[in-house]
CSV table of C-alpha atoms in Angstrom, one decimal:
chain,number,residue,atom,x,y,z
A,1,MET,CA,72.5,163.2,138.8
A,2,ILE,CA,75.7,161.7,136.9
A,3,HIS,CA,78.3,164.0,136.3
A,4,THR,CA,81.2,162.7,133.1
A,5,SER,CA,83.5,164.2,130.9
A,6,ILE,CA,82.3,162.7,127.7
A,7,LEU,CA,78.6,161.0,126.9
A,8,ILE,CA,78.8,158.4,123.9
A,9,VAL,CA,75.7,157.6,122.4
A,10,GLY,CA,75.8,154.3,120.6
A,11,GLN,CA,77.9,150.8,121.3
A,12,GLY,CA,78.2,149.6,118.0
A,13,ILE,CA,82.0,149.1,117.0
A,14,ALA,CA,82.6,152.9,116.7
A,15,GLY,CA,81.1,153.4,120.2
A,16,THR,CA,83.0,150.6,121.7
A,17,LEU,CA,86.5,151.9,120.2
A,18,VAL,CA,85.8,155.5,122.0
A,19,ALA,CA,84.5,154.2,125.0
A,20,TRP,CA,88.2,152.0,125.3
A,21,GLU,CA,90.1,155.2,124.5
A,22,CYS,CA,88.5,157.1,127.3
A,23,TYR,CA,88.8,154.3,129.7
A,24,LYS,CA,92.6,153.7,128.7
A,25,ARG,CA,93.1,157.4,128.9
A,26,GLN,CA,91.4,157.4,132.3
A,27,ILE,CA,89.0,160.1,131.2
A,28,PRO,CA,85.5,159.8,132.9
A,29,PHE,CA,82.7,158.3,130.4
A,30,TYR,CA,78.9,157.2,130.2
A,31,VAL,CA,77.4,155.1,127.2
A,32,ILE,CA,73.9,155.5,126.0
A,33,ASP,CA,72.4,152.5,123.9
A,34,GLN,CA,69.7,149.9,123.2
A,35,LEU,CA,70.9,147.0,122.5
A,36,ASN,CA,70.8,145.9,119.1
A,37,THR,CA,72.6,142.4,118.3
A,38,ASN,CA,70.9,142.7,114.8
A,39,CYS,CA,72.9,145.8,113.5
A,40,SER,CA,75.9,146.2,111.5
A,41,SER,CA,78.4,145.9,114.0
A,42,TYR,CA,77.1,142.4,115.3
A,43,ALA,CA,76.3,141.3,111.8
A,44,ALA,CA,79.4,142.1,109.8
A,45,ALA,CA,82.4,139.6,109.0
A,46,ALA,CA,84.7,142.0,111.0
A,47,LEU,CA,87.9,140.8,108.8
A,48,MET,CA,91.1,142.7,109.0
A,49,ASN,CA,92.1,142.6,105.2
A,50,PRO,CA,95.0,144.7,104.1
A,51,LEU,CA,94.1,145.0,100.6
A,52,LEU,CA,91.3,145.4,98.3
A,53,ALA,CA,89.4,142.9,97.3
A,54,LYS,CA,88.8,143.4,93.5
A,55,LYS,CA,92.3,144.6,92.3
A,56,TRP,CA,93.9,143.7,95.4
A,57,THR,CA,96.1,146.6,96.0
A,58,LEU,CA,97.2,147.9,99.3
A,59,VAL,CA,94.1,150.0,101.3
A,60,GLN,CA,95.7,153.2,102.2
A,61,LYS,CA,97.5,153.2,105.6
A,62,ALA,CA,96.6,149.5,106.0
A,63,GLN,CA,99.9,148.5,107.5
A,64,GLN,CA,99.0,151.3,110.2
A,65,TYR,CA,95.4,150.7,110.6
A,66,GLN,CA,96.6,146.6,110.7
A,67,SER,CA,98.9,147.0,113.4
A,68,GLN,CA,97.1,149.4,115.8
A,69,ALA,CA,94.0,147.2,115.6
A,70,LEU,CA,95.6,144.1,116.1
A,71,SER,CA,97.3,145.9,119.6
A,72,THR,CA,93.9,147.4,120.4
A,73,TYR,CA,92.0,144.0,120.3
A,74,GLN,CA,94.6,142.2,122.4
A,75,ASP,CA,94.3,144.8,124.6
A,76,MET,CA,90.7,144.7,125.1
A,77,GLY,CA,90.9,140.9,125.0
A,78,ARG,CA,93.1,140.7,128.1
A,79,PHE,CA,91.2,143.3,129.9
A,80,LEU,CA,88.0,141.3,129.4
A,81,ASN,CA,89.8,138.0,129.5
A,82,GLN,CA,88.7,137.3,125.9
A,83,THR,CA,90.2,136.2,122.7
A,84,LEU,CA,88.8,138.4,120.6
A,85,VAL,CA,91.2,138.3,117.4
A,86,GLU,CA,92.6,135.2,115.1
A,87,GLU,CA,95.0,135.4,112.5
A,88,LYS,CA,93.7,133.5,109.2
A,89,PHE,CA,95.1,133.5,105.3
A,90,LEU,CA,92.7,134.3,102.7
A,91,GLU,CA,92.2,131.3,100.4
A,92,ILE,CA,91.1,133.0,96.7
A,93,HIS,CA,89.6,131.1,94.2
A,94,HIS,CA,89.7,133.2,91.0
A,95,SER,CA,86.4,133.7,89.3
A,96,ASN,CA,87.9,134.1,86.0
A,97,THR,CA,91.5,134.5,84.1
A,98,GLN,CA,90.9,138.2,84.4
A,99,ALA,CA,90.7,138.0,88.7
A,100,SER,CA,93.9,135.7,88.1
A,101,ALA,CA,95.7,138.0,86.5
A,102,LEU,CA,95.0,140.8,88.5
A,103,PHE,CA,96.2,139.0,91.6
A,104,GLN,CA,99.0,137.7,90.1
A,105,ALA,CA,100.1,141.3,88.8
A,106,GLN,CA,100.6,142.1,92.6
A,107,ILE,CA,102.6,139.0,93.3
A,108,ASP,CA,105.2,140.2,90.4
A,109,ALA,CA,104.6,143.8,91.9
A,110,CYS,CA,106.1,142.3,95.1
A,111,ASN,CA,102.8,143.1,97.1
A,112,PRO,CA,103.6,141.5,100.8
A,113,TYR,CA,100.4,140.1,101.3
A,114,THR,CA,100.0,138.3,98.0
A,115,PHE,CA,101.2,134.8,97.6
A,116,SER,CA,100.6,131.8,94.9
A,117,THR,CA,99.5,128.6,95.1
A,118,ILE,CA,98.1,125.8,93.2
A,119,GLU,CA,96.5,124.0,95.9
A,120,ALA,CA,93.1,124.7,98.2
A,121,HIS,CA,91.2,123.0,100.7
A,122,GLU,CA,89.9,119.5,99.4
A,123,ALA,CA,86.6,120.3,100.4
A,124,PHE,CA,86.0,122.8,97.4
A,125,THR,CA,85.5,121.8,93.8
A,126,PRO,CA,88.9,122.2,91.5
A,127,ASN,CA,88.9,125.7,90.1
A,128,PRO,CA,90.1,126.2,86.5
A,129,SER,CA,91.3,129.8,87.2
A,130,GLY,CA,93.3,128.7,89.6
A,131,TYR,CA,94.1,130.2,93.6
A,132,GLY,CA,95.7,132.7,95.8
A,133,LEU,CA,96.3,133.5,99.2
A,134,VAL,CA,96.8,136.5,100.9
A,135,LYS,CA,98.0,136.6,104.4
A,136,PRO,CA,98.2,137.3,107.1
A,137,ILE,CA,94.3,138.6,107.5
A,138,TYR,CA,92.7,138.6,111.0
A,139,LYS,CA,88.9,137.6,112.2
A,140,VAL,CA,87.6,139.6,115.1
A,141,ASN,CA,85.1,137.9,116.9
A,142,ASN,CA,82.7,140.8,117.2
A,143,PRO,CA,79.6,139.5,119.1
A,144,LEU,CA,82.0,138.6,121.4
A,145,LEU,CA,83.7,141.7,121.8
A,146,LEU,CA,80.8,143.9,121.6
A,147,LYS,CA,78.8,141.7,124.6
A,148,SER,CA,81.6,141.3,126.8
A,149,TRP,CA,82.3,145.4,126.8
A,150,HIS,CA,78.7,145.9,127.1
A,151,SER,CA,78.6,143.3,130.1
A,152,PHE,CA,81.6,145.5,131.6
A,153,LEU,CA,79.8,148.6,131.0
A,154,SER,CA,76.6,147.3,132.6
A,155,THR,CA,78.4,146.0,135.7
A,156,ASN,CA,80.5,149.0,136.5
A,157,GLN,CA,77.5,151.7,136.3
A,158,LEU,CA,78.5,153.0,132.9
A,159,LEU,CA,75.6,152.1,130.7
A,160,LEU,CA,72.2,153.7,130.5
A,161,GLN,CA,70.2,150.9,127.9
A,162,ALA,CA,67.8,153.2,126.2
A,163,ALA,CA,67.1,154.7,123.1
A,164,PHE,CA,68.7,158.4,123.1
A,165,ASN,CA,66.0,160.4,122.8
A,166,PHE,CA,66.9,164.1,121.2
A,167,ASP,CA,64.3,166.0,123.0
A,168,ALA,CA,65.7,165.5,126.4
A,169,LEU,CA,69.3,166.8,125.3
A,170,HIS,CA,69.9,170.6,126.5
A,171,ILE,CA,73.6,172.2,125.6
A,172,ASN,CA,74.6,174.9,127.3
A,173,ALA,CA,77.9,177.0,126.6
A,174,GLN,CA,80.0,174.6,128.6
A,175,ASP,CA,78.5,171.3,129.1
A,176,ILE,CA,75.5,169.3,128.3
A,177,HIS,CA,72.4,167.6,129.9
A,178,TYR,CA,70.7,164.8,129.3
A,179,GLU,CA,68.0,163.6,131.8
A,180,THR,CA,69.7,162.7,134.8
A,181,ILE,CA,73.5,163.2,133.0
A,182,CYS,CA,75.9,166.0,133.1
A,183,ALA,CA,78.5,165.8,130.4
A,184,GLN,CA,81.1,168.1,129.3
A,185,LYS,CA,81.3,166.6,125.6
A,186,ILE,CA,79.2,164.4,123.3
A,187,ILE,CA,80.0,162.3,120.9
A,188,PHE,CA,77.5,160.7,118.6
A,189,CYS,CA,78.3,157.1,117.5
A,190,GLU,CA,74.8,155.9,116.5
A,191,GLY,CA,75.2,153.8,113.2
A,192,VAL,CA,72.6,154.1,110.6
A,193,ARG,CA,70.7,156.1,113.3
A,194,ALA,CA,72.6,159.1,112.5
A,195,ARG,CA,70.0,159.7,109.4
A,196,ASN,CA,67.8,161.1,112.2
A,197,ASN,CA,70.4,163.3,113.9
A,198,PRO,CA,69.0,167.0,114.2
A,199,TYR,CA,72.4,168.4,115.0
A,200,PHE,CA,74.9,166.8,111.7
A,201,PRO,CA,71.5,167.2,108.9
A,202,GLU,CA,74.2,168.1,106.6
A,203,LEU,CA,76.0,164.7,106.4
A,204,LYS,CA,76.2,162.8,103.1
A,205,PHE,CA,75.1,159.8,104.8
A,206,THR,CA,72.9,156.8,103.8
A,207,ALA,CA,72.5,152.9,104.4
A,208,ASN,CA,72.5,150.2,102.3
A,209,LYS,CA,70.9,146.6,103.2
A,210,GLY,CA,73.6,143.6,103.3
A,211,GLU,CA,72.3,140.0,104.1
A,212,PHE,CA,74.3,136.7,105.5
A,213,LEU,CA,74.0,133.3,105.9
A,214,HIS,CA,75.4,131.1,108.8
A,215,VAL,CA,76.4,127.7,107.5
A,216,HIS,CA,77.3,124.7,109.1
A,217,ILE,CA,80.4,123.4,107.4
A,218,PRO,CA,81.8,120.0,108.6
A,219,GLY,CA,85.0,119.3,107.6
A,220,LEU,CA,86.1,122.9,106.4
A,221,SER,CA,89.4,124.2,108.3
A,222,ALA,CA,88.7,126.9,110.2
A,223,GLN,CA,92.5,128.5,109.7
A,224,ALA,CA,91.4,130.3,106.6
A,225,VAL,CA,88.8,132.7,104.9
A,226,TYR,CA,87.6,131.3,101.7
A,227,GLN,CA,86.4,133.7,98.7
A,228,LYS,CA,85.1,132.9,95.4
A,229,ASP,CA,81.9,134.7,94.2
A,230,LEU,CA,81.0,134.6,97.7
A,231,ARG,CA,83.0,134.8,101.1
A,232,LEU,CA,82.8,131.9,103.7
A,233,VAL,CA,84.1,133.0,107.1
A,234,PRO,CA,85.2,130.9,110.3
A,235,LEU,CA,82.8,131.7,113.5
A,236,GLU,CA,82.9,128.6,115.5
A,237,ASN,CA,81.8,124.8,115.8
A,238,ASP,CA,81.7,124.3,112.3
A,239,LEU,CA,79.9,127.6,111.4
A,240,PHE,CA,81.0,130.2,108.6
A,241,TRP,CA,79.6,133.2,107.8
A,242,CYS,CA,78.3,133.8,104.1
A,243,GLY,CA,77.9,136.6,102.2
A,244,THR,CA,77.0,139.2,101.4
A,245,ASN,CA,75.0,141.6,99.2
A,246,TYR,CA,74.7,145.5,99.1
A,247,VAL,CA,71.3,146.7,98.5
A,248,TRP,CA,70.8,150.4,98.0
A,249,GLN,CA,67.0,150.7,97.2
A,250,TYR,CA,64.8,149.1,99.9
A,251,ASP,CA,61.7,149.9,102.0
A,252,GLN,CA,62.6,147.7,104.9
A,253,ALA,CA,65.7,145.8,106.2
A,254,THR,CA,64.0,142.2,105.4
A,255,ILE,CA,65.6,139.2,104.2
A,256,ASP,CA,65.5,138.2,100.3
A,257,PRO,CA,64.2,134.8,99.9
A,258,LEU,CA,66.0,134.9,96.1
A,259,TRP,CA,69.5,136.1,97.5
A,260,ARG,CA,69.4,132.6,100.1
A,261,LYS,CA,68.6,130.7,97.3
A,262,LYS,CA,71.2,132.4,94.7
A,263,CYS,CA,74.0,131.7,97.7
A,264,GLU,CA,72.8,128.2,98.2
A,265,THR,CA,73.2,127.3,94.5
A,266,LEU,CA,76.6,128.6,94.4
A,267,LEU,CA,77.5,126.8,97.8
A,268,GLN,CA,76.4,123.6,96.0
A,269,SER,CA,78.4,124.5,93.0
A,270,TRP,CA,81.5,125.2,94.9
A,271,LEU,CA,81.6,122.9,97.9
A,272,ARG,CA,81.9,119.3,97.3
A,273,ILE,CA,81.2,118.3,101.3
A,274,PRO,CA,77.6,118.8,102.9
A,275,PHE,CA,76.6,121.8,104.6
A,276,GLN,CA,73.7,123.4,106.3
A,277,ILE,CA,72.1,126.6,105.9
A,278,VAL,CA,71.2,127.6,109.7
A,279,GLN,CA,70.5,131.1,109.5
A,280,HIS,CA,69.5,134.0,107.4
A,281,GLY,CA,70.1,137.6,108.9
A,282,VAL,CA,70.0,141.0,107.9
A,283,ALA,CA,71.6,144.5,109.0
A,284,GLU,CA,71.2,148.2,107.6
A,285,ARG,CA,74.9,149.5,107.0
A,286,PRO,CA,75.9,153.2,107.5
A,287,THR,CA,77.3,154.4,104.6
A,288,THR,CA,79.1,157.6,103.1
A,289,ALA,CA,80.2,158.8,99.9
A,290,GLY,CA,83.5,157.3,99.3
A,291,GLN,CA,83.7,155.5,102.0
A,292,LYS,CA,85.2,158.3,104.2
A,293,PRO,CA,84.1,157.9,107.5
A,294,PHE,CA,82.7,161.1,109.7
A,295,CYS,CA,84.9,162.0,112.5
A,296,MET,CA,84.1,165.3,113.1
A,297,GLN,CA,83.2,168.5,115.4
A,298,HIS,CA,80.0,170.4,114.9
A,299,GLU,CA,80.6,173.9,113.5
A,300,MET,CA,78.4,175.8,116.4
A,301,TYR,CA,78.4,173.4,119.2
A,302,LYS,CA,82.0,172.9,119.5
A,303,HIS,CA,81.3,169.7,122.4
A,304,LEU,CA,79.6,167.8,120.3
A,305,TYR,CA,81.2,165.0,118.0
A,306,CYS,CA,80.0,162.8,115.2
A,307,PHE,CA,82.1,159.4,114.8
A,308,ASN,CA,80.5,157.3,112.2
A,309,GLY,CA,80.4,155.7,108.8
A,310,LEU,CA,83.2,153.2,109.3
A,311,GLY,CA,82.0,151.0,106.9
A,312,THR,CA,83.9,147.8,105.5
A,313,ARG,CA,87.1,148.9,107.1
A,314,ALA,CA,85.8,149.6,110.3
A,315,PHE,CA,87.2,146.8,112.3
A,316,SER,CA,90.4,147.7,110.7
A,317,ALA,CA,90.6,151.3,110.3
A,318,GLY,CA,88.4,152.0,113.4
A,319,PRO,CA,90.9,151.7,116.2
A,320,THR,CA,93.4,154.2,114.4
A,321,LEU,CA,90.3,156.5,114.1
A,322,ALA,CA,88.9,156.3,117.5
A,323,GLN,CA,92.5,157.5,118.5
A,324,GLU,CA,92.3,160.2,116.3
A,325,LEU,CA,89.0,161.3,117.2
A,326,MET,CA,89.9,161.4,120.9
A,327,SER,CA,93.2,163.6,120.1
A,328,LYS,CA,91.0,166.1,118.8
A,329,VAL,CA,88.4,165.7,121.3
A,330,LEU,CA,90.9,166.3,124.1
A,331,ALA,CA,92.6,169.2,122.7
A,332,GLN,CA,89.7,171.4,122.6
């Protein structure tokens, strides 16, 4: 029998951050996860951008989120002996004069992250609507983060690699039992699988499909993220993440060849250097109304918690929200 304080279900970015908080605080924990490198945590661009991408206004608590996230990923990187986060800047190619005016309004309002520029990287065709810069932003190496933490958990026998079976979960007044595991509390960090969680059926929770491309673009600097009608985010070895779309009505999370063709056409008009699409991927995103994450306790079973729906701010707001959740868990 494995005895632990906290059982964590899921090892996407939400489960990883909760487990890290447990480790930092020296709280015994155990993780159940069926590895899926096609999930949204792996597929995401994983940017820490303090601004909303249309009006370029500050995200609520942006500076707090970014400061805490940067500290968290740097600490995890030192622990795992990996570089997990890098500073970048966002080079914006305005889509039209209205978009340019919205950005200029933020510069005029002394938004500390917005800057004007008359130049863009030479790899792009000239843009008559002009350019802007947002800095600093940060890129998290999400596959490296998740795989390195998975390896740490596995090496230290803190991980059961399996799909979670609710029929095997037994809840008592003071603890919970799952197969050979006995824990005082359980935190569900399941991503889109939360749609089938019988203990939190009232959550206003849905999902949407998002697609991305990996594009090989030799000659394009990896110091920046580039945005026009698409976003290009540097990965490694001249590869760039390109995306994305939001599809709400679908039967299966499959790739759309028409979306890829549209992106290819846009890239051909935007770039004036050769490129090659090397991968077309898709993932389901856990989504909530108003993009409000779920950091909550079960009303009846006080030792059950849910941490989910972090959305587009998962990698920036996630570390702060994980800390706040753990404070609630430990206060009970």
